[in-house]
Short mmCIF file of C-alpha atoms and ligand atoms in Angstrom, two decimals:
data_model
loop_
_atom_site.label_atom_id
_atom_site.label_comp_id
_atom_site.label_asym_id
_atom_site.label_seq_id
_atom_site.Cartn_x
_atom_site.Cartn_y
_atom_site.Cartn_z
CA LEU A 1 -11.41 -61.53 -5.83
CA MET A 2 -14.77 -59.93 -5.05
CA GLN A 3 -13.92 -59.63 -1.41
CA ILE A 4 -10.75 -57.75 -2.09
CA SER A 5 -11.97 -55.50 -4.90
CA ILE A 6 -14.89 -54.09 -2.94
CA PRO A 7 -12.86 -52.60 -0.10
CA LEU A 8 -10.23 -51.35 -2.52
CA ASN A 9 -12.89 -49.63 -4.57
CA PHE A 10 -14.33 -48.21 -1.44
CA ILE A 11 -10.97 -46.85 -0.35
CA GLY A 12 -10.53 -45.32 -3.79
CA PHE A 13 -13.95 -43.74 -3.46
CA LEU A 14 -13.16 -42.38 -0.01
CA TYR A 15 -9.82 -41.04 -1.19
CA ARG A 16 -11.41 -39.21 -4.10
CA GLU A 17 -14.17 -37.79 -1.92
CA ILE A 18 -11.72 -36.51 0.69
CA ARG A 19 -9.42 -35.05 -1.92
CA GLN A 20 -12.35 -33.33 -3.60
CA GLY A 21 -13.52 -32.01 -0.25
CA LEU A 22 -10.13 -30.46 0.36
CA ALA A 23 -10.03 -28.98 -3.15
CA ASP A 24 -13.45 -27.40 -2.52
CA ILE A 25 -12.31 -25.86 0.75
CA GLU A 26 -9.16 -24.58 -0.95
CA SER A 27 -11.13 -22.99 -3.78
CA MET A 28 -13.47 -21.33 -1.32
CA PHE A 29 -10.54 -19.73 0.45
CA ASP A 30 -8.94 -18.61 -2.79
CA LEU A 31 -12.14 -17.17 -4.13
CA LEU A 32 -13.40 -15.50 -0.99
CA LEU A 33 -9.93 -14.67 0.23
CA VAL A 34 -10.82 -15.22 3.87
CA PRO A 35 -7.75 -16.39 5.73
CA ALA A 36 -8.60 -17.68 9.19
CA GLU A 37 -6.12 -15.42 10.98
CA ILE A 38 -7.70 -12.14 9.84
CA LYS A 39 -10.51 -11.21 12.18
CA ASP A 40 -12.71 -8.14 12.38
CA LYS A 41 -12.19 -5.94 15.41
CA PRO A 42 -15.06 -6.24 17.87
CA GLY A 43 -17.70 -3.73 16.84
CA ALA A 44 -15.93 -2.85 13.57
CA GLY A 45 -18.15 -0.77 11.29
CA ASP A 46 -18.40 -0.93 7.53
CA LEU A 47 -15.97 0.82 5.22
CA GLN A 48 -17.45 4.03 3.92
CA ALA A 49 -16.03 3.78 0.41
CA VAL A 50 -17.43 6.81 -1.25
CA GLU A 51 -14.52 7.94 -3.36
CA GLY A 52 -12.15 4.98 -3.50
CA LYS A 53 -8.86 6.69 -2.65
CA ILE A 54 -6.12 4.21 -1.72
CA ALA A 55 -3.07 4.91 0.46
CA PHE A 56 -0.18 2.65 1.43
CA LYS A 57 1.69 4.29 4.30
CA ASP A 58 5.20 2.98 4.93
CA VAL A 59 3.90 -0.57 4.63
CA ARG A 60 6.14 -3.37 5.81
CA PHE A 61 5.16 -6.99 5.48
CA HIS A 62 6.52 -10.50 5.87
CA TYR A 63 4.88 -13.91 5.57
CA ASP A 64 7.78 -15.38 7.49
CA PRO A 65 9.53 -13.23 10.18
CA ASP A 66 13.02 -13.87 8.84
CA ARG A 67 12.17 -12.90 5.27
CA PRO A 68 10.86 -9.36 4.82
CA ILE A 69 8.82 -9.02 1.61
CA LEU A 70 7.70 -5.38 1.57
CA LYS A 71 10.21 -2.92 3.03
CA GLY A 72 8.46 0.41 3.41
CA ILE A 73 5.95 0.95 0.60
CA ASP A 74 4.46 4.43 0.26
CA PHE A 75 2.03 5.42 -2.46
CA GLU A 76 -1.40 6.86 -3.07
CA VAL A 77 -3.95 6.27 -5.76
CA PRO A 78 -6.29 9.26 -5.99
CA ALA A 79 -9.96 8.32 -6.46
CA GLY A 80 -10.68 7.32 -10.04
CA LYS A 81 -7.02 7.14 -11.08
CA THR A 82 -4.96 4.18 -12.27
CA VAL A 83 -1.68 3.13 -10.74
CA ALA A 84 0.32 0.31 -12.30
CA ILE A 85 2.82 -1.85 -10.46
CA VAL A 86 5.49 -3.53 -12.51
CA GLY A 87 8.70 -5.31 -11.64
CA PRO A 88 10.41 -8.68 -11.64
CA SER A 89 8.62 -11.80 -10.51
CA GLY A 90 8.88 -12.23 -6.74
CA ALA A 91 9.22 -8.45 -6.15
CA GLY A 92 6.04 -8.41 -4.00
CA LYS A 93 3.46 -7.09 -6.49
CA SER A 94 0.74 -9.64 -5.70
CA THR A 95 1.45 -9.19 -1.98
CA ILE A 96 0.49 -5.50 -2.33
CA SER A 97 -2.86 -6.52 -3.88
CA ARG A 98 -3.47 -9.07 -1.08
CA LEU A 99 -2.85 -6.40 1.59
CA LEU A 100 -5.30 -4.03 -0.09
CA PHE A 101 -7.89 -6.80 -0.15
CA ARG A 102 -6.95 -7.49 3.46
CA PHE A 103 -6.09 -11.06 2.74
CA TYR A 104 -3.29 -10.38 5.22
CA ASP A 105 -2.63 -7.56 7.69
CA VAL A 106 0.46 -5.39 7.39
CA THR A 107 3.36 -6.02 9.73
CA ASP A 108 3.93 -2.26 10.08
CA GLY A 109 2.49 0.90 8.54
CA ALA A 110 -1.08 1.06 7.23
CA VAL A 111 -3.31 0.49 4.24
CA GLU A 112 -6.15 2.98 3.97
CA ILE A 113 -9.19 3.33 1.77
CA ASP A 114 -10.72 6.82 1.84
CA GLY A 115 -8.72 7.54 4.98
CA GLN A 116 -9.96 4.46 6.85
CA ASP A 117 -7.44 1.86 7.97
CA VAL A 118 -8.64 -1.44 6.49
CA ARG A 119 -7.93 -3.12 9.86
CA ASP A 120 -10.59 -0.94 11.54
CA VAL A 121 -13.51 -1.90 9.29
CA THR A 122 -15.24 -5.18 8.40
CA GLN A 123 -13.52 -7.40 5.85
CA GLU A 124 -16.84 -7.94 4.15
CA SER A 125 -17.26 -4.24 3.43
CA VAL A 126 -13.67 -4.05 2.09
CA ARG A 127 -14.30 -6.99 -0.22
CA HIS A 128 -17.58 -5.46 -1.30
CA ALA A 129 -15.82 -2.28 -2.44
CA ILE A 130 -13.13 -4.10 -4.42
CA GLY A 131 -13.29 -6.18 -7.56
CA MET A 132 -10.27 -8.38 -7.96
CA VAL A 133 -9.12 -10.37 -10.95
CA PRO A 134 -6.39 -12.50 -9.37
CA GLN A 135 -3.45 -14.17 -11.04
CA ASP A 136 -5.06 -17.60 -10.73
CA THR A 137 -8.83 -17.81 -10.63
CA VAL A 138 -10.50 -20.71 -8.87
CA LEU A 139 -14.14 -21.23 -9.80
CA PHE A 140 -16.98 -22.41 -7.57
CA ASN A 141 -18.34 -25.89 -8.24
CA ASP A 142 -21.51 -24.49 -9.73
CA THR A 143 -22.86 -23.28 -13.06
CA ILE A 144 -20.92 -20.82 -15.17
CA ALA A 145 -23.84 -18.35 -14.74
CA TYR A 146 -23.50 -18.59 -10.95
CA ASN A 147 -19.77 -17.96 -11.19
CA ILE A 148 -20.33 -14.75 -13.14
CA ARG A 149 -23.37 -13.58 -11.16
CA TYR A 150 -21.36 -13.98 -7.93
CA GLY A 151 -20.05 -10.50 -8.76
CA ARG A 152 -23.57 -9.10 -8.23
CA PRO A 153 -26.15 -11.67 -7.11
CA ASP A 154 -29.15 -9.55 -8.13
CA ALA A 155 -28.00 -9.10 -11.74
CA SER A 156 -30.46 -10.09 -14.46
CA GLU A 157 -29.78 -12.80 -17.00
CA GLU A 158 -29.21 -10.18 -19.68
CA GLU A 159 -26.69 -8.33 -17.50
CA VAL A 160 -24.79 -11.60 -16.93
CA ARG A 161 -24.70 -12.17 -20.69
CA GLU A 162 -23.60 -8.62 -21.39
CA ALA A 163 -20.69 -8.95 -18.93
CA ALA A 164 -19.74 -12.26 -20.55
CA ARG A 165 -19.80 -10.60 -23.97
CA MET A 166 -17.52 -7.81 -22.79
CA ALA A 167 -15.13 -10.38 -21.34
CA GLN A 168 -15.12 -12.31 -24.65
CA ILE A 169 -16.46 -15.49 -23.05
CA HIS A 170 -20.11 -15.38 -24.21
CA ASP A 171 -19.57 -17.20 -27.52
CA PHE A 172 -17.61 -19.94 -25.77
CA ILE A 173 -20.43 -20.41 -23.21
CA GLU A 174 -23.13 -20.47 -25.88
CA LYS A 175 -21.35 -23.36 -27.62
CA LEU A 176 -21.39 -25.53 -24.46
CA PRO A 177 -24.14 -28.18 -24.55
CA GLN A 178 -25.70 -26.69 -21.41
CA GLY A 179 -24.74 -23.11 -22.12
CA TYR A 180 -24.86 -20.86 -19.07
CA GLN A 181 -26.12 -23.80 -16.98
CA ALA A 182 -22.94 -25.82 -17.58
CA GLU A 183 -21.34 -26.96 -14.33
CA VAL A 184 -17.74 -25.83 -13.93
CA GLY A 185 -15.08 -26.11 -11.26
CA GLU A 186 -13.24 -29.14 -9.92
CA ARG A 187 -16.27 -31.39 -10.38
CA GLY A 188 -17.55 -30.05 -13.66
CA LEU A 189 -16.13 -28.83 -16.88
CA LYS A 190 -12.45 -27.99 -16.56
CA LEU A 191 -11.81 -24.59 -18.09
CA SER A 192 -8.42 -23.45 -19.36
CA GLY A 193 -6.49 -20.72 -17.55
CA GLY A 194 -7.58 -18.17 -20.14
CA GLU A 195 -11.24 -19.18 -19.91
CA LYS A 196 -11.21 -18.96 -16.12
CA GLN A 197 -9.56 -15.55 -16.38
CA ARG A 198 -12.35 -14.38 -18.67
CA VAL A 199 -15.01 -15.65 -16.23
CA ALA A 200 -13.28 -13.66 -13.47
CA ILE A 201 -13.19 -10.58 -15.71
CA ALA A 202 -16.91 -10.98 -16.52
CA ARG A 203 -17.66 -11.26 -12.78
CA THR A 204 -15.71 -8.06 -12.10
CA ILE A 205 -17.31 -6.17 -14.99
CA LEU A 206 -20.71 -7.15 -13.56
CA LYS A 207 -19.73 -6.13 -10.02
CA ALA A 208 -18.51 -2.71 -11.22
CA PRO A 209 -16.91 -1.90 -7.83
CA PRO A 210 -15.41 1.48 -6.84
CA ILE A 211 -11.95 -0.12 -6.67
CA LEU A 212 -10.44 -2.56 -9.16
CA ILE A 213 -7.41 -4.79 -8.71
CA LEU A 214 -6.15 -6.48 -11.85
CA ASP A 215 -3.29 -8.83 -11.03
CA GLU A 216 -1.83 -9.94 -14.35
CA ALA A 217 -5.48 -10.30 -15.28
CA THR A 218 -4.83 -11.14 -18.90
CA SER A 219 -1.60 -13.12 -18.55
CA ALA A 220 -3.16 -16.43 -19.67
CA LEU A 221 -4.68 -14.95 -22.82
CA ASP A 222 -3.27 -14.84 -26.33
CA THR A 223 -2.32 -11.42 -27.67
CA HIS A 224 -5.45 -11.09 -29.80
CA THR A 225 -7.96 -11.91 -27.00
CA GLU A 226 -5.92 -9.81 -24.61
CA ARG A 227 -6.28 -6.79 -26.85
CA GLU A 228 -10.07 -7.26 -27.13
CA ILE A 229 -10.55 -7.65 -23.38
CA GLN A 230 -8.20 -4.81 -22.62
CA SER A 231 -10.66 -2.36 -24.10
CA ALA A 232 -13.45 -3.79 -21.89
CA LEU A 233 -11.15 -3.51 -18.85
CA ASP A 234 -10.21 0.05 -19.81
CA GLU A 235 -13.90 0.84 -19.92
CA VAL A 236 -14.61 -0.59 -16.43
CA SER A 237 -11.60 1.15 -14.97
CA GLN A 238 -12.78 4.54 -16.29
CA ASN A 239 -13.55 6.70 -13.25
CA ARG A 240 -12.76 3.78 -10.93
CA THR A 241 -9.68 3.58 -8.75
CA THR A 242 -7.56 0.90 -10.38
CA LEU A 243 -4.47 -0.93 -9.23
CA VAL A 244 -3.11 -2.85 -12.17
CA ILE A 245 -0.27 -5.30 -11.84
CA ALA A 246 1.06 -5.88 -15.27
CA HIS A 247 3.15 -8.44 -16.88
CA ARG A 248 2.93 -6.89 -20.32
CA LEU A 249 4.15 -3.30 -20.16
CA SER A 250 2.09 -2.19 -23.16
CA THR A 251 -1.00 -2.37 -20.90
CA VAL A 252 0.37 0.23 -18.43
CA VAL A 253 1.48 2.94 -20.84
CA ASN A 254 -1.59 5.03 -20.05
CA ALA A 255 -1.52 4.60 -16.26
CA ASP A 256 -1.51 7.87 -14.28
CA GLN A 257 1.48 6.56 -12.40
CA ILE A 258 3.73 3.52 -12.77
CA ILE A 259 5.50 2.10 -9.75
CA VAL A 260 8.51 -0.10 -10.36
CA LEU A 261 8.89 -2.57 -7.52
CA GLU A 262 12.15 -4.39 -6.97
CA ALA A 263 12.78 -6.76 -4.05
CA GLY A 264 10.03 -5.22 -1.93
CA GLU A 265 11.03 -1.59 -2.48
CA ILE A 266 9.88 1.12 -4.85
CA ALA A 267 12.82 1.55 -7.21
CA GLU A 268 11.24 4.14 -9.53
CA ARG A 269 7.93 5.90 -10.09
CA GLY A 270 6.49 8.17 -12.73
CA THR A 271 4.55 8.15 -15.97
CA HIS A 272 5.62 5.95 -18.88
CA LEU A 273 7.42 8.84 -20.59
CA GLU A 274 9.10 10.06 -17.41
CA LEU A 275 10.41 6.57 -16.69
CA LEU A 276 11.66 6.06 -20.25
CA ASP A 277 13.47 9.40 -19.97
CA LYS A 278 15.13 8.31 -16.77
CA GLY A 279 16.82 5.39 -18.52
CA GLY A 280 16.64 3.16 -15.43
CA LEU A 281 15.05 -0.17 -14.60
CA TYR A 282 11.73 0.57 -16.34
CA ALA A 283 13.47 1.73 -19.50
CA SER A 284 15.48 -1.48 -19.65
CA MET A 285 12.39 -3.62 -18.96
CA TRP A 286 10.63 -1.75 -21.78
CA ALA A 287 13.51 -2.33 -24.19
CA ARG A 288 13.63 -6.02 -23.30
CA GLN A 289 9.87 -6.37 -23.84
CA ARG A 290 10.14 -4.68 -27.23
CA GLU A 291 12.85 -7.11 -28.28
CA ALA A 292 10.82 -10.11 -27.10
CA ASP A 293 7.72 -8.83 -28.93
CA GLU A 294 9.68 -8.28 -32.13
CA ALA A 295 11.27 -11.73 -31.93
CA GLU A 296 7.81 -13.25 -31.45
CA GLU A 297 6.52 -11.28 -34.42
CA ARG A 298 9.38 -12.51 -36.64
CA LEU A 299 8.73 -16.08 -35.52
CA ARG A 300 5.04 -15.79 -36.40
CA ALA A 301 5.82 -14.27 -39.79
CA ALA A 302 8.31 -17.06 -40.52
CA ARG A 303 5.73 -19.70 -39.54
CA GLU A 304 3.11 -18.13 -41.79
CA ASN A 305 5.54 -18.16 -44.74
CA ASP A 306 6.21 -21.88 -44.33
P1 ADP B 401 5.14 -11.01 -7.43
O1 ADP B 401 3.65 -10.92 -7.54
O2 ADP B 401 5.83 -9.70 -7.60
O3 ADP B 401 5.71 -12.04 -8.35
P2 ADP B 401 4.58 -12.00 -4.75
O4 ADP B 401 4.00 -10.84 -4.03
O5 ADP B 401 3.65 -13.06 -5.20
O6 ADP B 401 5.51 -11.49 -5.95
O7 ADP B 401 5.66 -12.68 -3.81
C1 ADP B 401 6.72 -11.96 -3.20
C2 ADP B 401 7.55 -12.93 -2.39
O8 ADP B 401 6.78 -13.46 -1.33
C3 ADP B 401 8.05 -14.11 -3.20
O9 ADP B 401 9.38 -14.37 -2.84
C4 ADP B 401 7.15 -15.23 -2.79
O10 ADP B 401 7.83 -16.45 -2.85
C5 ADP B 401 6.80 -14.88 -1.37
N1 ADP B 401 5.45 -15.36 -1.02
C6 ADP B 401 4.32 -15.13 -1.70
N2 ADP B 401 3.25 -15.69 -1.08
C7 ADP B 401 3.74 -16.30 0.02
C8 ADP B 401 3.13 -17.06 1.08
N3 ADP B 401 1.82 -17.28 1.11
N4 ADP B 401 3.95 -17.54 2.04
C9 ADP B 401 5.28 -17.31 2.01
N5 ADP B 401 5.92 -16.61 1.05
C10 ADP B 401 5.16 -16.10 0.06
MG1 MG B 402 2.28 -11.90 -8.72
#
């Protein structure tokens, strides 16, 4: 029995180690967004991101040659302004954010920041200029403080705490037995989707970059927490160029421009009021969201009366 259980244990141990190793590598890629196929041009200089103006110029993109995803996307975000992208799931919204971050290169057309094609400058300088709260955050296997400070390694302890407060995660951290020194990630404490999202928001608040990408940044939060964080996000996005991909339309009402993406094409664009007036896709999405919100409200009221 001994003879057999030792090797089996050992195999189990090896299996877990290898699987963990792979998970670590995966998280690194997700967090740093460094796909192997994107390489800097020889002698590429740094992005000179002074203003933070974004331009997508007739951008076409596919992951797989026989399935075009973006079919000619043209838009600009003037420095300091907010553009929202809405549309059905699978329309290509997150793909737009990945191209801006240069997670992938465009198939045709160009993505520019302050007039510089992102393919002509170093990826590091592009990533430095952008703060991204992705749809799914993967944390480093390190302390929660490290995960927040990653946004700005020279930040003081108090600045880390202040960012955590703004992201509504400070109280949660303080209640952990090891507080800010608690180990998180695959090997440590497993955080919920909403908690991870708040860590990513704290990191971005701390980084305070010229350009912000919020990809359904509050989708894993309950309505109450979402509302509280929204004001912190509104504050960071003040005077910063912001690309917000929204799931909940109420968060885009104040955007300078709303782009409605459908199957890789811009179906409509305008302000909230202009799009409601138009009575098209956005107006029907808005009406549907209102109905869903009201139904949810009735359900909650009924539950409270029970
Ligand atoms: P959205 O954010 O609007 O829901 P995405 O930009 O994530 O949409 O995806 C657009 C389309 O591209 C979807 O059909 C999706 O399945 C596909 N897609 C996304 N990522 C990849 C990938 N890494 N490889 C292949 N197809 C992908
Ligand atoms: Mg998406």
